[in-house]
Structure formats: structure tokens, C-alpha cells
CSV table of C-alpha atoms in Angstrom, one decimal:
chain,number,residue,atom,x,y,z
A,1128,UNK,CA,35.0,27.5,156.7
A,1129,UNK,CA,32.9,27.1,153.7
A,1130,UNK,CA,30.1,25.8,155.4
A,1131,UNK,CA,30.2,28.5,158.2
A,1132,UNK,CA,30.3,31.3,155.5
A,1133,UNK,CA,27.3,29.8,153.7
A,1134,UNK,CA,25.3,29.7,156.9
A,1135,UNK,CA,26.4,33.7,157.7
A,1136,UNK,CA,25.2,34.4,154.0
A,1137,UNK,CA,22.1,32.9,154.3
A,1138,UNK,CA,21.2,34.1,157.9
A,1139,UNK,CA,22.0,37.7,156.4
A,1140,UNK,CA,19.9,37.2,153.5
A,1141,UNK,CA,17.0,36.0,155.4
A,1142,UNK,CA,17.2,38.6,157.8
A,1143,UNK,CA,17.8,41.5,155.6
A,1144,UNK,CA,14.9,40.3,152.7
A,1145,UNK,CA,12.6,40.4,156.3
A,1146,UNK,CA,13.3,44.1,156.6
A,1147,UNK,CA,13.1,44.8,153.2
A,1148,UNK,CA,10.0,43.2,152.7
A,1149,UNK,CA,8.4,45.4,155.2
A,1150,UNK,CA,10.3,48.5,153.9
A,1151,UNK,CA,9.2,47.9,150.4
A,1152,UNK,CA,5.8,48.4,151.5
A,1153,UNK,CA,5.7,51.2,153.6
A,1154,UNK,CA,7.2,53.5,151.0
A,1155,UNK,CA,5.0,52.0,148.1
A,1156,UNK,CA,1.9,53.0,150.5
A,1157,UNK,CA,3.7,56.5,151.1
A,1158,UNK,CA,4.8,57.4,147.4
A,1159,UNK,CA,1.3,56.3,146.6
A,1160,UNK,CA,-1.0,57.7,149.3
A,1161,UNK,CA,-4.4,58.8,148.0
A,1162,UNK,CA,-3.1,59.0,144.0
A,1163,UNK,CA,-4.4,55.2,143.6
A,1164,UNK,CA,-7.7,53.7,143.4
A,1165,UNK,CA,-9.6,51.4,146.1
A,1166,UNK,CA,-11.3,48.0,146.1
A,1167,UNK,CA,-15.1,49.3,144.7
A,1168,UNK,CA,-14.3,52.1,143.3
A,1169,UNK,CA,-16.2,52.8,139.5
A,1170,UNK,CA,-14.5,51.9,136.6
A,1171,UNK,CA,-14.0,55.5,135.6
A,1172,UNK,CA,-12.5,56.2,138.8
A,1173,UNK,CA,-9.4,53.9,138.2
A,1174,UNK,CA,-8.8,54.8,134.8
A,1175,UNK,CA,-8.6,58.6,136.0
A,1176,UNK,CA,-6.2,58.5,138.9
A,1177,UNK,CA,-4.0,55.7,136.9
A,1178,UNK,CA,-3.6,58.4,134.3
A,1179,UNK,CA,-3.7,61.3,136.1
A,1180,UNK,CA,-0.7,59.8,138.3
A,1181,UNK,CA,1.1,56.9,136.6
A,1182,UNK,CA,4.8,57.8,138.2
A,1183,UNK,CA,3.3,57.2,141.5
A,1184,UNK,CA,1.2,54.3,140.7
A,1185,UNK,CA,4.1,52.3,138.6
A,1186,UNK,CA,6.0,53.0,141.8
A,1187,UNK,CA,3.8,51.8,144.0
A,1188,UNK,CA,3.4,48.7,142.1
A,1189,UNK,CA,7.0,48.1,141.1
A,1190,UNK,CA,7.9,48.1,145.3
A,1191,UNK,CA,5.0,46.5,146.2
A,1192,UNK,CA,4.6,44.1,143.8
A,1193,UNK,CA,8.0,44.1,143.0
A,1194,UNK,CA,10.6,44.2,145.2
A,1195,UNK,CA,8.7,43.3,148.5
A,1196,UNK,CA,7.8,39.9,145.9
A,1197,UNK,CA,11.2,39.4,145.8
A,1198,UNK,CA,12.3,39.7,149.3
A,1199,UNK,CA,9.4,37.3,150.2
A,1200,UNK,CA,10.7,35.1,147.8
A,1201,UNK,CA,14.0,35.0,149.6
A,1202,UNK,CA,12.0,34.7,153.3
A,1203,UNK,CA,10.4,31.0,151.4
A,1204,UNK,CA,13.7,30.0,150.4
A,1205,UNK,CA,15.4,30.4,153.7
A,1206,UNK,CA,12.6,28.2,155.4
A,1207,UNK,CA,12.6,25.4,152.5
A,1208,UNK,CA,16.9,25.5,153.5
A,1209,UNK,CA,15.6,25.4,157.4
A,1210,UNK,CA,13.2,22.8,156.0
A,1211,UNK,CA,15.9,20.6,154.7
A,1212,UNK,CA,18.0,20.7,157.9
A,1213,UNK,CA,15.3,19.8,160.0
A,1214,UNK,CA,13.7,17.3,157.9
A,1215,UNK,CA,10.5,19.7,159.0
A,1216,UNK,CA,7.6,18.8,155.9
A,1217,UNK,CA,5.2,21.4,157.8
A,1218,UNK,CA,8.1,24.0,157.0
A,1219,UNK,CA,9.0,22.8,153.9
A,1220,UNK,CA,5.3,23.4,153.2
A,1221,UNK,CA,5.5,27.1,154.9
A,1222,UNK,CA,8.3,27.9,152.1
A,1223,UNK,CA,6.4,27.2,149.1
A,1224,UNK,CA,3.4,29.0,150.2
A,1225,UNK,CA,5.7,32.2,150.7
A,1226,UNK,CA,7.1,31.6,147.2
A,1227,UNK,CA,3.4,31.6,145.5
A,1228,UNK,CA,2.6,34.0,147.2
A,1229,UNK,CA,5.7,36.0,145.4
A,1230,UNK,CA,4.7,34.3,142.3
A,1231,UNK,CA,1.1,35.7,142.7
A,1232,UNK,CA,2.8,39.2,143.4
A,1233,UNK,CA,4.6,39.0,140.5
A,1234,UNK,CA,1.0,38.2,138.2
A,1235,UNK,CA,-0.4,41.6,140.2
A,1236,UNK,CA,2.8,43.5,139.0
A,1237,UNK,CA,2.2,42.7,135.5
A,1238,UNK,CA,-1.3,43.2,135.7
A,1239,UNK,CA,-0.7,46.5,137.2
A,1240,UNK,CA,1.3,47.6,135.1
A,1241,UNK,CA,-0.7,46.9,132.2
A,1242,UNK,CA,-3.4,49.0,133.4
A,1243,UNK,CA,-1.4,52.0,134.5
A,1244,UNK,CA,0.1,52.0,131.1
A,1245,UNK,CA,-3.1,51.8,128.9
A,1246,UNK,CA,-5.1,53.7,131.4
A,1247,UNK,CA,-7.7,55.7,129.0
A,1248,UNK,CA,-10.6,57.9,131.3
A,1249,UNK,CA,-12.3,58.0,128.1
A,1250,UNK,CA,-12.3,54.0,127.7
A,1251,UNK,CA,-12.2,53.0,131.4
A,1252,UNK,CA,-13.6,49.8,131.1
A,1253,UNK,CA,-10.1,47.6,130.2
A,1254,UNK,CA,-8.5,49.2,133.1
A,1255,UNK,CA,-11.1,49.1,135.6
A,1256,UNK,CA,-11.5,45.3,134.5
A,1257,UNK,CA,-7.5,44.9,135.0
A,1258,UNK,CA,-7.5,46.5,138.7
A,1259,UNK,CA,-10.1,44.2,139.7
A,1260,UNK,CA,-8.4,41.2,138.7
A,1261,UNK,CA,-5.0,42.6,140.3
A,1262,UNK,CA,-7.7,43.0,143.5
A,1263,UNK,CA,-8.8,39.4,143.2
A,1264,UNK,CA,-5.4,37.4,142.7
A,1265,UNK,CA,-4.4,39.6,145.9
A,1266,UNK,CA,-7.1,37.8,147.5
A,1267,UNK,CA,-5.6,34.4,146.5
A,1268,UNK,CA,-2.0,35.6,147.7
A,1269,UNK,CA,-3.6,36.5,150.9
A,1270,UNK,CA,-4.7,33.1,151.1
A,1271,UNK,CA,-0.7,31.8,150.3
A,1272,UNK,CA,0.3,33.8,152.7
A,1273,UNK,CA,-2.5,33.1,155.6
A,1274,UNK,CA,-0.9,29.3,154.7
A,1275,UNK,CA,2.7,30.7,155.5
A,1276,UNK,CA,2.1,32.1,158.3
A,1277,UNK,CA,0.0,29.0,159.7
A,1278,UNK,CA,2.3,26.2,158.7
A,1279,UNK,CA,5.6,28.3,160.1
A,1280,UNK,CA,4.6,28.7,163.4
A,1281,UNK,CA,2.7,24.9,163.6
A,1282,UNK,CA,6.1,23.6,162.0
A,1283,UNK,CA,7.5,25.7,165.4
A,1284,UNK,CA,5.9,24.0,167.8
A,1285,UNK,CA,8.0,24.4,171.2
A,1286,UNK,CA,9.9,27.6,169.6
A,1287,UNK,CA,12.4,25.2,167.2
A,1288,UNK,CA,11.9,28.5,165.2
A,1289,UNK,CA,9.6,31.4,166.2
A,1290,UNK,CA,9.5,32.6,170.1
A,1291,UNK,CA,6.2,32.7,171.5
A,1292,UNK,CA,5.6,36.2,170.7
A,1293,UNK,CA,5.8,35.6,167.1
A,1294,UNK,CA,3.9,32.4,166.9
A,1295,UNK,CA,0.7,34.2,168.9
A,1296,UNK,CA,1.6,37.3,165.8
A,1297,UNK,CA,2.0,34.7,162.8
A,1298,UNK,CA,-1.4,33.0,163.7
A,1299,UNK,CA,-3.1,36.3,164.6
A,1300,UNK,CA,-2.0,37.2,161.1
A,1301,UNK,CA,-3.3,34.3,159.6
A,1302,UNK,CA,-6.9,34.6,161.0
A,1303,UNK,CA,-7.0,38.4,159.5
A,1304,UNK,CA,-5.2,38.0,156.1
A,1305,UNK,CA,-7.7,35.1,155.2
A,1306,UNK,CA,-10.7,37.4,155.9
A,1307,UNK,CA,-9.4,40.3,153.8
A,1308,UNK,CA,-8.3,37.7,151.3
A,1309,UNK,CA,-11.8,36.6,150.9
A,1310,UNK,CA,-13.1,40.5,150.9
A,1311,UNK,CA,-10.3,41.1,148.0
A,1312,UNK,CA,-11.0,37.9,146.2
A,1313,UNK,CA,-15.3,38.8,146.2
A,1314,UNK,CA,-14.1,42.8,145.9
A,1315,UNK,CA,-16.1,43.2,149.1
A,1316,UNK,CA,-16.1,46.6,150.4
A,1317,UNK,CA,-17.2,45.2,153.6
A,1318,UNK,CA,-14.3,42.5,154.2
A,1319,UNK,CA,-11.3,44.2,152.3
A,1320,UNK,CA,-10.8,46.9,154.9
A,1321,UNK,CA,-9.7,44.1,157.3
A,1322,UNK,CA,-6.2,44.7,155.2
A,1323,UNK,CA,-5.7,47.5,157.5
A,1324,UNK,CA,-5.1,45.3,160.0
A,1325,UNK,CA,-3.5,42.3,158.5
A,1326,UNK,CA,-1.4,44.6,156.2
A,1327,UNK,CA,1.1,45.8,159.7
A,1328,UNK,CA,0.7,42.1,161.0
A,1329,UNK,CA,1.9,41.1,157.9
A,1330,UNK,CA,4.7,43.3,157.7
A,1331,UNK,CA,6.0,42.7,161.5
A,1332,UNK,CA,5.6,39.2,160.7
A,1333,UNK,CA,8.1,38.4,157.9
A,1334,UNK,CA,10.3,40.7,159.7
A,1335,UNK,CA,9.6,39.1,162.3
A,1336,UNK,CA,10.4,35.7,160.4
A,1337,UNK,CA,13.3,36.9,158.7
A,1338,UNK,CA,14.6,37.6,161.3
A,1339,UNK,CA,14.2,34.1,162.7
A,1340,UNK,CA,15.4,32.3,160.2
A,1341,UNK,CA,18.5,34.2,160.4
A,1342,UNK,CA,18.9,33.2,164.4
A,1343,UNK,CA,18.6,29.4,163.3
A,1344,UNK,CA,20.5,29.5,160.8
């Protein structure tokens, strides 16, 4: 009984920090819309909208950075368990790339936060230097996360985890997180708009994964 009440546990955990995840987002994005700065803006440009809207940015930050970090964390710990009762290394591998990913998340948080708090339009330069290295260690997440969503669905070869569906989504997200990653890492204005796409792939994905785990588990 023990055992079967762990398994429902962590299915529902796995399943529910999926869901999260990609809820997390969507209303960091929404509470957020147009009030924070972009990848290439000027300098004085991120120190004004971080003080003209902190609220909204520290929101932001604290869901996206935050509690979508945390939820992700709890995706990688599901597969490591999956990991462990399939003797799967590829999935074991999966799991710790989600959790630096989340540990990456958490460095943007604090980062962030950092720069909301001391955001000074008459002194831009501190702040405008902090956004742009929250911008570049989201490129490296990117890159954890493009290693994720690889190694998951290699390490669910013949659908031991993922159905086909999300395999052909979880490489597809791969491909177009690793280009914005390397237009976030470069602050390219020409590569980090590919986050528009792999920003809802991403977000179906660990859902998606979440989900998954939860089925197998």
C-alpha cells in the first residue's frame, strides 16, 4: 500500500508541476505585457520601464523565474525517479538537465530582481548591465533545456515514455530553443525572436512531459 500511494503521489506531482509550469508562464507574460524591457533595448530603456513598473516586473520574474523554476524542478525529479526504475542513463541524463535548467532560472530570478529593485533612469547603466546578463544565462538555460528535451524523447525510443506525438514536439522544441538560446546568449536581435516559437513548444512540452511521467509512473 505504501508503495502504491508513493507512485499516486509522484504521478500527481509530475503531472500537476507540468501544468503549472506552463501556467506560470502565461500569466507572468500576461501581468507583464509591454511594461518590461526586450533583448536590445538601450540601457536607459530598461532602467525606465523597471522603475516605472516594478510590481509587474517582480511579478513577472517571481512566476517566471520562480515558480515555473520550481515546477520544472519537480518535471527533472520525476524522470531521474523514471530513470532509476528503468535503469535508463539517457533519462537519468534528461533529469539533470531539467534541474539546471531550474537552477539557471533561479540565478535569472535573483538577477532580476536585483535590477528591478535598484533600477535608477538617471544611472541606467548597473541595471541595463544586470538585464543583459539575466538575457544571457537564459541563453544557457535554453541550452539545458534543448538537452532535456533531446535526451527525454532519445531515452523514449519505441514510446517507453513519450507517444509519438510528443517525441516529434520535444525534438521540434529542441531544434528552436537552441537557436533562441544562442540569439539570447549573443543578445541577438536577429535570433532571440525565435523564443516566440520555442516559448509555446516549450510550454506544451513539459505539460506535455508531465503529463507522461505521471502515466508511467
Amino acid at each position: 500500500m505504501t508503495v502504491i500511494a508513493t507512485g499516486l503521489a509522484t504521478a500527481t506531482a509530475s503531472r500537476t508541476a507540468g501544468y503549472t509550469h506552463a501556467a506560470a508562464w502565461i500569466v507572468g507574460l500576461t501581468v507583464a505585457w509591454g511594461a518590461t524591457p526586450e533583448v536590445g533595448d538601450a540601457h536607459a530603456r530598461i532602467a525606465a520601464a523597471y522603475a516605472d513598473r516594478p510590481v509587474q516586473a517582480i511579478a513577472q520574474a517571481l512566476l517566471v523565474h520562480g515558480v515555473a523554476a520550481a515546477s520544472l524542478v519537480v518535471v527533472g525529479s520525476g524522470l531521474l525517479g523514471w530513470a532509476r526504475r528503468t535503469g535508463n542513463a539517457t533519462a537519468r541524463f534528461a533529469g539533470w538537465a531539467g534541474t539546471a535548467a531550474a537552477a539557471l532560472a533561479s540565478v535569472q530570478l535573483v538577477l532580476e530582481l536585483i535590477a528591478v529593485l535598484g533600477a535608477d533612469p538617471a544611472s541606467p547603466g548597473r541595471t541595463g548591465a544586470l538585464f543583459e546578463a539575466v538575457q544571457r544565462v537564459d541563453g544557457v538555460k535554453m541550452f539545458a533545456l534543448a538537452a532535456l528535451a533531446a535526451a527525454a524523447c532519445a531515452a523514449s525510443r519505441h514510446g517507453s515514455l513519450l507517444r509519438r506525438w510528443e517525441a516529434v514536439t520535444g525534438w521540434a522544441l529542441a531544434a528552436t530553443i537552441t537557436a533562441s538560446g544562442i540569439g539570447y546568449l549573443l543578445l541577438s536581435t536577429a535570433l532571440a525572436p525565435m523564443a516566440f516559437v520555442s516559448l509555446p513548444l516549450l510550454l506544451v512540452w513539459i505539460a506535455t512531459l508531465g503529463a507522461a511521467l505521471g502515466r508511467r509512473s
